[in-house]
XYZ file of C-alpha atoms in Angstrom:
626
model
C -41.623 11.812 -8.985
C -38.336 12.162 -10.008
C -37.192 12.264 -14.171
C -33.716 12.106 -13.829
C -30.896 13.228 -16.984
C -29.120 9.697 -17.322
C -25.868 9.479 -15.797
C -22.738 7.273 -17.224
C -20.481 7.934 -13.763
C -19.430 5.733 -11.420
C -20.849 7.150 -7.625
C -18.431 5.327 -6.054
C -20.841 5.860 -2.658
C -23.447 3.614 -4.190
C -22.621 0.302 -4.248
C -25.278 -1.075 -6.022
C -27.961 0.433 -8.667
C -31.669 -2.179 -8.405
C -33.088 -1.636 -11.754
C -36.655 -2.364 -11.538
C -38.955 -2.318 -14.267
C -42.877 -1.553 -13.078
C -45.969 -2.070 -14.908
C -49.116 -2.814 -13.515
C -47.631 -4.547 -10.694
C -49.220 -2.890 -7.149
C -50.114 -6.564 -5.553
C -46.357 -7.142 -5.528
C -44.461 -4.120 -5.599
C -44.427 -3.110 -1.676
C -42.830 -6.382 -0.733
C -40.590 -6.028 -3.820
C -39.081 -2.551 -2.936
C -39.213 -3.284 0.964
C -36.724 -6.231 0.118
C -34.685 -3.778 -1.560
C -34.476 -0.988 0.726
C -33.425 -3.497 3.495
C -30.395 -4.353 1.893
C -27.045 -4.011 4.024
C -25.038 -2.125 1.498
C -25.101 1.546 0.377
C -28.136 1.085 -2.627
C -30.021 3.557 -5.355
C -33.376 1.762 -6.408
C -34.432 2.808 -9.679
C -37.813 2.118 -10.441
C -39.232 2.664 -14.147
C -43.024 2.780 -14.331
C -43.990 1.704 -17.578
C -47.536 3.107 -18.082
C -48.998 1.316 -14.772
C -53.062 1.800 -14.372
C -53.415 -0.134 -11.331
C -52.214 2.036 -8.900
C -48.879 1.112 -9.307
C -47.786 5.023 -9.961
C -49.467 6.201 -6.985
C -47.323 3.942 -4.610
C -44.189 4.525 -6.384
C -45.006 8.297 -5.731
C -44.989 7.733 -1.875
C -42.084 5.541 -1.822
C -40.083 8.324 -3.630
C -41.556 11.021 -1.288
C -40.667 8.821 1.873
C -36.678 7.947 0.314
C -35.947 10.618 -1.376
C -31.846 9.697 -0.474
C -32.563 6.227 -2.748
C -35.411 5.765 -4.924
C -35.738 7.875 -7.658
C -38.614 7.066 -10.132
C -38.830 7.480 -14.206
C -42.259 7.756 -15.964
C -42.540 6.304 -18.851
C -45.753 5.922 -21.268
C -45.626 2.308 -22.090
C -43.027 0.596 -23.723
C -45.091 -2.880 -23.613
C -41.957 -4.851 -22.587
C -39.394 -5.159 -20.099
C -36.473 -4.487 -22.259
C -37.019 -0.440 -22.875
C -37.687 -0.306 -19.102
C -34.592 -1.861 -18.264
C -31.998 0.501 -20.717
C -34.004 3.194 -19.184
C -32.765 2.423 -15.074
C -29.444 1.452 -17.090
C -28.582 4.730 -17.907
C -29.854 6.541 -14.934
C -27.712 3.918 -12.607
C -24.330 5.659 -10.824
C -23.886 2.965 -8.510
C -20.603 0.305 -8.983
C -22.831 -2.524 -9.657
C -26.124 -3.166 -11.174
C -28.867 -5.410 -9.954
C -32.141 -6.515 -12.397
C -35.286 -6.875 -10.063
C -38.623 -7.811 -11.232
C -41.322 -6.136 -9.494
C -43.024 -8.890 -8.749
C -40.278 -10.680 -7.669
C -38.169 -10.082 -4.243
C -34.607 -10.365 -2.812
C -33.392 -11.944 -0.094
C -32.544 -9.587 3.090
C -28.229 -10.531 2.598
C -28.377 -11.448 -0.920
C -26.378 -7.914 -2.196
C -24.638 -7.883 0.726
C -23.246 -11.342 0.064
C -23.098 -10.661 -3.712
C -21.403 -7.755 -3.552
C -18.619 -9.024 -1.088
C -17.645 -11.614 -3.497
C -17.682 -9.133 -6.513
C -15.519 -6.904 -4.497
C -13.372 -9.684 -3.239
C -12.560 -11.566 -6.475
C -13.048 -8.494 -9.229
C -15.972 -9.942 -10.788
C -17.685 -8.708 -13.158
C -20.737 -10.835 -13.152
C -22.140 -12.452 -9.865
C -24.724 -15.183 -10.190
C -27.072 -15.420 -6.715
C -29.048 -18.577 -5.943
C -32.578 -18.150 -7.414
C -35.433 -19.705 -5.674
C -38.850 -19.983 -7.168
C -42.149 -19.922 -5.633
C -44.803 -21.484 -8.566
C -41.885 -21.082 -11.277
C -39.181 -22.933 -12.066
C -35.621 -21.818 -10.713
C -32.325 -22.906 -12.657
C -30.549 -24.864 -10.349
C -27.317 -26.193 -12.002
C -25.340 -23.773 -11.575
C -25.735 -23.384 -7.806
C -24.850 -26.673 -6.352
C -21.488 -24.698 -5.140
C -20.064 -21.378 -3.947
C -17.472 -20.210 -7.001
C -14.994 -17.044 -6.928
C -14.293 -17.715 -10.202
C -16.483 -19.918 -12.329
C -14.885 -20.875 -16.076
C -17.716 -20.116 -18.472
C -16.107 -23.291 -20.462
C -16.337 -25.490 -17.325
C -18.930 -24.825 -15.339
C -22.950 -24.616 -15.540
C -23.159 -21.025 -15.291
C -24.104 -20.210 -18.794
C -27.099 -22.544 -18.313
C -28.739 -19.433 -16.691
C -29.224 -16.383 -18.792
C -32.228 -14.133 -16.654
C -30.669 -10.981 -15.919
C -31.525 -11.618 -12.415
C -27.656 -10.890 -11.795
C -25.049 -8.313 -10.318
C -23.239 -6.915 -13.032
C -20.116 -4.361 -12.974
C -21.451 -1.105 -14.204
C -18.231 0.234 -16.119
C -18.112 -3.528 -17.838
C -21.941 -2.593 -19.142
C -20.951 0.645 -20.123
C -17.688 -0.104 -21.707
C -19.377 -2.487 -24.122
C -22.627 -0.800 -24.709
C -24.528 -4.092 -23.036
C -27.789 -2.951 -23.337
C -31.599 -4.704 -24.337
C -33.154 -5.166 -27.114
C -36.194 -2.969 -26.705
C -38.304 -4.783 -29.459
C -39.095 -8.196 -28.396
C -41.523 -9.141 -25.444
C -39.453 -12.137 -24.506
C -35.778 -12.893 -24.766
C -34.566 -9.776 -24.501
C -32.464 -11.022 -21.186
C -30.958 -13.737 -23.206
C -29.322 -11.263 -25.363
C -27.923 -8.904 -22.603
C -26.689 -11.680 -20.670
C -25.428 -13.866 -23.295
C -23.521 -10.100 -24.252
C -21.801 -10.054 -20.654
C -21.193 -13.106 -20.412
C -18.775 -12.588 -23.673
C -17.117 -9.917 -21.820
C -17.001 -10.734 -17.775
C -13.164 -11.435 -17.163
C -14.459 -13.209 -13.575
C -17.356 -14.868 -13.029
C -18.463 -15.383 -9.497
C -21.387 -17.680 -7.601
C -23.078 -17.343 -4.149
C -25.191 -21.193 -3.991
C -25.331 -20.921 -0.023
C -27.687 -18.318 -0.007
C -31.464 -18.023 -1.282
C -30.583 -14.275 -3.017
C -33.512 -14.223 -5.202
C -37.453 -14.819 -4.804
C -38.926 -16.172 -8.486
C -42.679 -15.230 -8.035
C -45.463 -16.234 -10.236
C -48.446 -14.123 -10.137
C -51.415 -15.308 -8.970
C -53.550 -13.972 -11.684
C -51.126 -15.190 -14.694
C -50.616 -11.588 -15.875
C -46.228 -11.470 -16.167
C -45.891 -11.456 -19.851
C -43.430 -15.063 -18.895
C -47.004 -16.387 -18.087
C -49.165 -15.694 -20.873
C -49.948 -18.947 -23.041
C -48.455 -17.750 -26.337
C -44.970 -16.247 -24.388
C -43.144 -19.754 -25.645
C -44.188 -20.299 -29.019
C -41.854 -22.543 -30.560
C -41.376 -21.099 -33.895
C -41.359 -17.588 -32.234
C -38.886 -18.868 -29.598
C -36.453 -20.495 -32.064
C -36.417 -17.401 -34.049
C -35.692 -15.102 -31.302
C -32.679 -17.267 -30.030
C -31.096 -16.845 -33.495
C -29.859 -13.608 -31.807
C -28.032 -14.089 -28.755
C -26.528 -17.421 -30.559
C -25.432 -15.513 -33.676
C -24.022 -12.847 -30.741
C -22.181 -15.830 -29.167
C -20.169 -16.511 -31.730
C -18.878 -13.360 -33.373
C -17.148 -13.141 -29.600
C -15.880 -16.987 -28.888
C -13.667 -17.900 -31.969
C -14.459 -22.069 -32.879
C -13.540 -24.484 -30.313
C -13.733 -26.199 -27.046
C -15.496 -23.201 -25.313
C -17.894 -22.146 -28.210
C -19.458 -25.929 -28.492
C -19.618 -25.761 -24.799
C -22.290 -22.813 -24.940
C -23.432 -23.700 -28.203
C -24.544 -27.007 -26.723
C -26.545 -25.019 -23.847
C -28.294 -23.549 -26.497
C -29.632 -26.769 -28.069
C -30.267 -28.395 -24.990
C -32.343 -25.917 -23.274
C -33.639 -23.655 -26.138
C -33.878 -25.441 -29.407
C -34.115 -29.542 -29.239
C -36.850 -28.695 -26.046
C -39.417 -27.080 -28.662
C -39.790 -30.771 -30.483
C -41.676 -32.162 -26.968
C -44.859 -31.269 -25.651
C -44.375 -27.852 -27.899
C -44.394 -30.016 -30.968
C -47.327 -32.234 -29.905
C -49.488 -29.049 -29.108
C -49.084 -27.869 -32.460
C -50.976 -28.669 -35.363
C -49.528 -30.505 -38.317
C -48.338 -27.442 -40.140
C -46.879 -25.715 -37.183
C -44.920 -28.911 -36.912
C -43.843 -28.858 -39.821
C -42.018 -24.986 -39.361
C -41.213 -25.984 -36.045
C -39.022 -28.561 -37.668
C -37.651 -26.671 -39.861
C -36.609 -23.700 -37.460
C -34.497 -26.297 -35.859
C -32.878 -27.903 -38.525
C -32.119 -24.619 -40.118
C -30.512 -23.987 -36.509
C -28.920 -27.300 -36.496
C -27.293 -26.607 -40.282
C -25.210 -23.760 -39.130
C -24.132 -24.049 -35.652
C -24.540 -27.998 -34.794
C -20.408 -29.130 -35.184
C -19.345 -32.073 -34.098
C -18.391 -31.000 -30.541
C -21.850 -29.965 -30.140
C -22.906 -33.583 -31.290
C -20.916 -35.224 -28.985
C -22.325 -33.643 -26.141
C -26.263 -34.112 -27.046
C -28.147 -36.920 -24.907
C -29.732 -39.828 -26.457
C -33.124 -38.223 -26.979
C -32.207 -35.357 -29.169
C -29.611 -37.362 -31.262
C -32.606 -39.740 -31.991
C -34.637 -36.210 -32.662
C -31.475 -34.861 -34.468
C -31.961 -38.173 -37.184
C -35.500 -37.219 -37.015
C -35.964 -33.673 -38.245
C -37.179 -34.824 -42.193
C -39.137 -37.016 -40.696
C -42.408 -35.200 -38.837
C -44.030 -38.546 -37.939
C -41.477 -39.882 -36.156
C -40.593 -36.886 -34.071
C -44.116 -36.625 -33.192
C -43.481 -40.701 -31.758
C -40.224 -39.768 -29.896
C -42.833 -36.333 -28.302
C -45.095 -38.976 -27.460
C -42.509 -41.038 -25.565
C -40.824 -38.049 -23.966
C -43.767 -36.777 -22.958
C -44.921 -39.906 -21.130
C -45.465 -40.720 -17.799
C -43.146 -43.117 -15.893
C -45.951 -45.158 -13.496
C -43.098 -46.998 -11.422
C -43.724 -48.886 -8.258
C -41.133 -50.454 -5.665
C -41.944 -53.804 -5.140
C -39.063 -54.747 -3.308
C -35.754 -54.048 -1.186
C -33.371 -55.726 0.848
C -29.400 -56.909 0.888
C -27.353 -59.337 -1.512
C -24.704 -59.460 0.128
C -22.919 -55.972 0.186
C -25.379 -55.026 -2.868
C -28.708 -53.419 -2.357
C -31.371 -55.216 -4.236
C -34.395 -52.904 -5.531
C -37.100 -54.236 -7.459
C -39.506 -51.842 -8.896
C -42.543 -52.602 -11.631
C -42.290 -49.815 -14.593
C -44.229 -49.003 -17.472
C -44.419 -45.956 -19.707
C -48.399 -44.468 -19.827
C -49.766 -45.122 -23.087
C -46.363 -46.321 -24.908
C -45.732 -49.755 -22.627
C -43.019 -51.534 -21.884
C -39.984 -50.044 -21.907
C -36.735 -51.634 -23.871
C -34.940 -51.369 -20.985
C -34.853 -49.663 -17.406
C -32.342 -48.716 -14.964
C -31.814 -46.848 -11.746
C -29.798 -43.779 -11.398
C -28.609 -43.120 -8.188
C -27.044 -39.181 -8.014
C -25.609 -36.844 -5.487
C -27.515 -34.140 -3.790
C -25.312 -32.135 -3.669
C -23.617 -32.136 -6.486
C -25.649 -34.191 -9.123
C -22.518 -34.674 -11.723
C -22.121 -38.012 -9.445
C -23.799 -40.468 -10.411
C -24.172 -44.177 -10.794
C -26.437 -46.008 -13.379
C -26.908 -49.685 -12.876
C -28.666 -51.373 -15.510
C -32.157 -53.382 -14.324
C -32.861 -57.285 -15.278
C -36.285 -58.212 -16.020
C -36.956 -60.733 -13.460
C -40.505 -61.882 -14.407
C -43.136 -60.630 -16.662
C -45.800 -59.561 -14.087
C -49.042 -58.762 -13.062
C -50.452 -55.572 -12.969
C -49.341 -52.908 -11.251
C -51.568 -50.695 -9.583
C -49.943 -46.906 -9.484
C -51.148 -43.769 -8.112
C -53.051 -41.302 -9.871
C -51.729 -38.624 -12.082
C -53.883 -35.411 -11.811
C -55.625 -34.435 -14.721
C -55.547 -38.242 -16.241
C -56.511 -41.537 -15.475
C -53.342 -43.713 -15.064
C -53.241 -47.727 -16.572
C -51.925 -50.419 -14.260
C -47.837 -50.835 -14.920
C -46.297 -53.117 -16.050
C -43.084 -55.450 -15.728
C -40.742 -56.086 -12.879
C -36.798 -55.501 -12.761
C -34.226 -55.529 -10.308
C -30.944 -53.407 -9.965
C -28.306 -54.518 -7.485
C -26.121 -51.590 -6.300
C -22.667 -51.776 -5.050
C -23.148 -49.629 -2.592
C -19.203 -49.845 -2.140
C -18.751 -47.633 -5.275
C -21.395 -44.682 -3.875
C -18.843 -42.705 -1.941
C -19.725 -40.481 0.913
C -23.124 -38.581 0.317
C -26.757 -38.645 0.144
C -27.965 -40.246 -3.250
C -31.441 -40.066 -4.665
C -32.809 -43.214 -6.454
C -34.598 -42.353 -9.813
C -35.595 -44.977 -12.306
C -34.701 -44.258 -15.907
C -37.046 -46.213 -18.652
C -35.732 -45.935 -21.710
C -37.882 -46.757 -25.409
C -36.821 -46.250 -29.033
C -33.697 -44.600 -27.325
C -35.712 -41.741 -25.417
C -35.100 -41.854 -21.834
C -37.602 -41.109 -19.491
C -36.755 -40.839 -15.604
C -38.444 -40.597 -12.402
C -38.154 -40.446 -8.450
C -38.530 -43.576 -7.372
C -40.042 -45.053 -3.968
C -43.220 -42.727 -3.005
C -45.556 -45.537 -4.656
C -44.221 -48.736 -3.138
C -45.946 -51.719 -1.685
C -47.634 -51.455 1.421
C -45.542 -54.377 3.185
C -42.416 -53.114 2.144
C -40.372 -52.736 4.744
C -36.812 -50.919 4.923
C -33.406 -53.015 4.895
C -31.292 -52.181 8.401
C -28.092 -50.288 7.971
C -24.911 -51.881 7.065
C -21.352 -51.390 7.399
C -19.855 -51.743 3.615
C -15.870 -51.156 3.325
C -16.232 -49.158 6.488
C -19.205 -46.876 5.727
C -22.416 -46.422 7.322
C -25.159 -47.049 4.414
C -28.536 -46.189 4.902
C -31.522 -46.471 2.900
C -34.414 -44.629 4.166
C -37.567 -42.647 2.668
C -37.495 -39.019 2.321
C -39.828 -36.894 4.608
C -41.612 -34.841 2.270
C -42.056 -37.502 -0.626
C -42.027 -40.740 0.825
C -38.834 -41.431 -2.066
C -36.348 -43.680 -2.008
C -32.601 -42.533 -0.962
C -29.471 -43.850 0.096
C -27.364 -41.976 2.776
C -23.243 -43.092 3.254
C -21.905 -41.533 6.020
C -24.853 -41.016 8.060
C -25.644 -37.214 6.742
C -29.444 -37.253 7.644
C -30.237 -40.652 9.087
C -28.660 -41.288 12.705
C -26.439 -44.475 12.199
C -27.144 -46.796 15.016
C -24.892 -48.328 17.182
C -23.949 -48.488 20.735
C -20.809 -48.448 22.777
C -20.518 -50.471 25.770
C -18.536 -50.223 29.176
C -17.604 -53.676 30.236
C -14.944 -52.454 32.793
C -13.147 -49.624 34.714
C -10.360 -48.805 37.079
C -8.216 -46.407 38.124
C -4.277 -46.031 37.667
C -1.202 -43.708 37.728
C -1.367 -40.190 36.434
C -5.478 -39.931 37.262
C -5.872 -41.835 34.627
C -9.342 -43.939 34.363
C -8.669 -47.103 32.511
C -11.775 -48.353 30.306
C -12.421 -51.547 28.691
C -15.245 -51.886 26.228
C -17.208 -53.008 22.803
C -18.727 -51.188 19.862
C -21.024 -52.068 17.449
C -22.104 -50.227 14.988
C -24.862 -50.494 12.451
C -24.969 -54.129 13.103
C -21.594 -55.187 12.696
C -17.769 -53.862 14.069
C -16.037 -50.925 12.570
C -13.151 -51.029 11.358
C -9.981 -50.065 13.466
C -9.541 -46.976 11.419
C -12.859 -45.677 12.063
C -12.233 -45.085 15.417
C -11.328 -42.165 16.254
C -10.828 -41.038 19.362
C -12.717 -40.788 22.871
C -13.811 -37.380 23.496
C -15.045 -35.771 26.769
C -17.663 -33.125 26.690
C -18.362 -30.292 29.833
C -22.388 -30.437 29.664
C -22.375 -26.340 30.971
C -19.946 -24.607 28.729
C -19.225 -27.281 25.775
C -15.146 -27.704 26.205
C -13.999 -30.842 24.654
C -10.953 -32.859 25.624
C -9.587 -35.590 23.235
C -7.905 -38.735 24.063
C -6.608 -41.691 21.917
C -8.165 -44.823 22.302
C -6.875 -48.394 21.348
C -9.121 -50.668 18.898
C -9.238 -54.251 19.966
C -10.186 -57.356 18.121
C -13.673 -58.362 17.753
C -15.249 -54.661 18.592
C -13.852 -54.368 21.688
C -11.628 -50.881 22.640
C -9.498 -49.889 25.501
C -8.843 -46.273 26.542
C -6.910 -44.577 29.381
C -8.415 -41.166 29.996
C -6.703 -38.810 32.237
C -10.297 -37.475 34.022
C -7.979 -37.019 36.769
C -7.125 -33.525 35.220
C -10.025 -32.424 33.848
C -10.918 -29.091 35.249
C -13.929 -28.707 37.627
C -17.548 -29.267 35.988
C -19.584 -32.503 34.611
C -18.213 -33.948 31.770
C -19.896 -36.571 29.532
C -18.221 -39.491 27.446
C -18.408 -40.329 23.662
C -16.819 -42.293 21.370
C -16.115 -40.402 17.797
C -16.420 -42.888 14.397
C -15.508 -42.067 11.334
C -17.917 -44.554 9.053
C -17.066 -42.319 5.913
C -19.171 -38.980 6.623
C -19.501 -36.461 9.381
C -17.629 -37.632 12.112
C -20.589 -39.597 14.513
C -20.584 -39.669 18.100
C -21.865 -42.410 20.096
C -22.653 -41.978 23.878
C -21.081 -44.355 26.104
C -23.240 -46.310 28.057
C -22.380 -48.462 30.990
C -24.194 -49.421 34.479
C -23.079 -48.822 38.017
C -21.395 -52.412 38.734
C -18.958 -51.491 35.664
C -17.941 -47.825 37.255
C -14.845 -47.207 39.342
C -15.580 -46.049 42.791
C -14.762 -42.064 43.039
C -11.164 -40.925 44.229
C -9.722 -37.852 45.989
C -6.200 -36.345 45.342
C -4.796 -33.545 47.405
C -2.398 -31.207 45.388
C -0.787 -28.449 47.181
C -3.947 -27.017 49.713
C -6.607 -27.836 46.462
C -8.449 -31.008 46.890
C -9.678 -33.095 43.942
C -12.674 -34.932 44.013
C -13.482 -37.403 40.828
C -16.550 -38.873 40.668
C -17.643 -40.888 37.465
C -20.783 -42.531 37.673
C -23.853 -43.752 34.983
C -26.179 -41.113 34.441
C -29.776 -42.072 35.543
C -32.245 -43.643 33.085
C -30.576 -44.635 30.053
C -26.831 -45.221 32.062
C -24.493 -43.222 30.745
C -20.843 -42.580 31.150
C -19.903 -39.255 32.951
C -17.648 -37.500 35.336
C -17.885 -34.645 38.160
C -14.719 -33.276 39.134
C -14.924 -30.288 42.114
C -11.932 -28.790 43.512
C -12.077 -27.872 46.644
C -9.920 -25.070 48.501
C -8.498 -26.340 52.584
C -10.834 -23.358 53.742
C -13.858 -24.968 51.653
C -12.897 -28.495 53.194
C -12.988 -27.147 56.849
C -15.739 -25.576 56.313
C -17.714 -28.882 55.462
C -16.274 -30.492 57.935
C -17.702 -28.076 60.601
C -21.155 -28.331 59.120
């Protein structure tokens, strides 16, 4: 055991200090500090038990025996939070960065490496890593993209504030960052909402899972206990950081931006199921704490920026009744059904049966269709009720019977207006202006069947059913699904320069491309991959002529595609032909090197390739007196 003096210098050996806070934590901690010591930059772990019973101390002892060049350990008696914990590894950190680690959390085996490269790279002071969770919720907004430098005014990054980050020691230390020690929960709201205020460069690694969220099994992290999230509690502690906030950004643009994280995710969320599992008095406060909120820090660029729901909640707060109604909507279940699919034309028709559990029919629905990747793009087409239906049988909810649903409406997407991507279809109910949204497609009628691909303004568009879910998506461009097609041989011959003439036809996801999605023909070596490019000419009606120079291709078996661009990846069809379509092999002699060109339809499925030998005078003699 180590009790180290704190030390505010900068080793500039150590590259990164892991602050990791320890109580009662021995299920998780040898996983936890084996992910840390297996990081591929220069590290110090400092680990501050916090009055462990379970055996935590007596592990933490070994580990410091066995790495005594990198984990020193701090004893403390029992702070009851993770706050005091924290300050402590603070100020007994020399390394240039410092990383927070839960103990019963884990990194991933590059994530300080990567972290740390783009800190080092870009002078960042903060560096958020991509947080995955494993029986908790993970924010995701912020890591749809890589970003050397992330505006705090235009980006999502403030919509995570866990101190699950790498921050720049000296920036810490300059400005006294440090955690409130008294509250339980919180406390990494403050500190990060405090470096935020200061980080000159703010930087994000999205392409890599850096950190491993970890509920414990038995429920005993102090995030997990049932009374961690009390509203009243929760909208008192966020006071804080908020007040914090804004005695650093001066009025404006950028302080309405974070102000408005604030409402969304900690203040307007405690008037849902929070407000329906309180009793009528706790409502009553609960309301309150957010009004009193609202009165000093709602402005009008915060206002502008709310959704639907918490305006209508905003009107609401005198009014306990009727926020209790709009907790009652929010809180509802969408039972959806698709009930049916198919093409209008270039539009994709989707009819699905919706109904809100124990509210009813909705005022009006629509489908949202949004990026994967990047879930700022979207497209909401509004639904028509197209006949006031039968019942609707949906699948059960655990925990609660589910009613039969209700009406039918149909959307028809222009699929024109999508735009290259994979888009996930959600249906969006929406009563007494409360919206309420789900995946849509895992309950669908048994005879449904899917619509075939389609060419639309030159993209391949493809509705399919996800693998894991059975939901309803839309990929342009041919991302996932394989767009299907063929491309046909109709004729060959040979002519000047070695050059194999070809005739032929495409078609592609049941119609022709258009001339600029061809691309070009490309010729593949099956043994070491080279690729050799050569134009082709688009004809009318689907058909294509090429003149390939296969002639000069060097020795080895070479295979024939046909590259399409149909607006995503570039997609490569195999050309397939049959033997009465193939030119009959030629020979050239050049210098004492003979050429031999052989193309020919593969067996089985009759495709397009070449072998081209070269053979030496002494290698042709030699066959010849065989």
């Amino acid at each position: 055991m180590k009790d180290d003096t704190a030390d505010d210098t900068v080793d500039v050996s150590v590259d990164v200090s892991i602050v990791i806070p320890a109580r009662d934590c021995r299920t998780y901690l040898d996983r936890c500090l084996t992910s840390a010591l297996v990081q591929r930059v220069v590290t110090e772990i400092v680990v501050v038990d916090d009055g462990s019973t379970d055996g935590t101390t007596e592990l933490l002892g070994l580990y410091a025996e066995y790495h005594r060049d990198c984990v020193k350990v701090i004893r403390l008696e029992g702070s009851g939070g993770p706050g005091r914990p924290r300050n402590v590894g603070l100020d007994h950190a020399g390394g240039r960065y410092v990383f927070f680690l839960d103990a019963d959390d884990y990194l991933g085996p590059e994530a300080l490496e990567r972290m740390v490269a783009v800190a080092d790279a870009n002078g960042s002071d903060i560096v958020l890593g991509k947080i995955v969770g494993h029986g908790r919720r993970a924010p995701a907004s912020m890591f749809h993209h890589n970003a050397d430098r992330a505006e705090l005014g235009a980006s999502a990054v403030y919509n995570s504030l866990s101190c699950f980050k790498l921050f720049r020691r000296e920036m810490l230390e300059h400005h006294h960052i440090r955690f409130p020690e008294e509250r339980l929960v919180g406390e990494d709201i403050y500190f990060t909402v405090h470096a935020y205020c200061h980080a000159a460069t703010i930087s994000v690694v999205a392409d890599y899972d850096c950190y491993h969220l970890v509920a414990r099994a038995d429920g005993s992290s102090i995030m997990q206990q049932p009374d961690s999230r009390d509203p009243v509690a929760w909208l008192y502690m966020v006071r804080d950081p908020i007040r914090l906030m804004t005695g650093h950004v001066p009025p404006g643009p950028l302080r309405d931006h974070l102000l408005l994280r604030h409402f969304k995710i900690d203040v307007f969320p405690q008037l849902g199921a929070p407000f329906l599992e309180a009793g009528e008095v706790r409502r009553k406060e609960i309301a309150q704490a957010v009004a009193a909120l609202c009165d000093q820090w709602l402005t009008p660029g915060v206002h502008r920026g709310l959704t639907g729901t918490d305006r209508q909640r905003l009107a609401a707060l005198g009014d306990v009744d009727r926020l209790a109604r709009l907790a009652d909507i929010e809180c509802a279940t969408v039972l959806r059904r698709l009930t049916g699919l198919c093409w209008d034309g270039e539009r994709l028709a989707i009819t699905v049966a919706v109904e809100l559990e124990g509210i009813g029919v909705p005022d009006a629905v629509s489908l949202v269709l949004r990026t994967r990747d990047d879930p700022r793009r979207e497209l909401v087409v509004r639904a028509e009720l197209v006949e006031p239906g039968e019942p609707v049988v949906a699948e059960p909810v655990a925990g609660h019977e589910v009613e039969p649903a209700g009406h039918r409406y149909t959307a028809r997407v222009d699929v024109a207006a999508l735009g290259s991507g994979i888009w996930d279809v959600r249906v969006s109910a929406e009563r007494e202006g409360v919206l309420r949204t789900g995946r849509l497609g895992a309950d669908r009628d048994g005879d449904l069947t899917l619509p075939a691909p389609r060419l639309v303004g030159g993209a391949a568009v493809l509705p399919y059913f996800t693998r894991d879910n059975g939901n309803l998506s839309v990929d342009v461009g041919g991302y996932v699904v394989g767009v299907p097609g063929s491309v046909r041989i109709t004729r060959t011959r040979w002519s000047l320069g070695r050059r194999l003439l070809i005739d032929g036809e495409i078609a592609v996801a049941g119609g022709v491309p258009p001339e600029p999605a061809v691309r070009r023909l490309v010729w593949r070596e099956r043994g070491s991959g080279r690729e050799r490019a050569e134009p082709v000419t688009v004809l009318p009606g689907g058909g294509f002529a090429a003149g390939p120079a296969v002639g000069r291709l060097p020795p080895g078996t070479w295979d024939a595609y046909l590259e399409l661009d149909l607006g995503g990846p570039p997609a490569r069809f195999r050309i397939e032909t049959d033997a009465a379509a193939i030119a009959a092999p030629r020979r050239w002699l050049g210098g004492i090197v003979l050429l031999s060109v052989r193309p020919y339809a593969t067996s089985g499925k009759g495709r397009l390739s070449t072998v081209v030998r070269q053979l030496t005078a002494r290698a042709v003699i030699r066959r010849m007196m065989r």
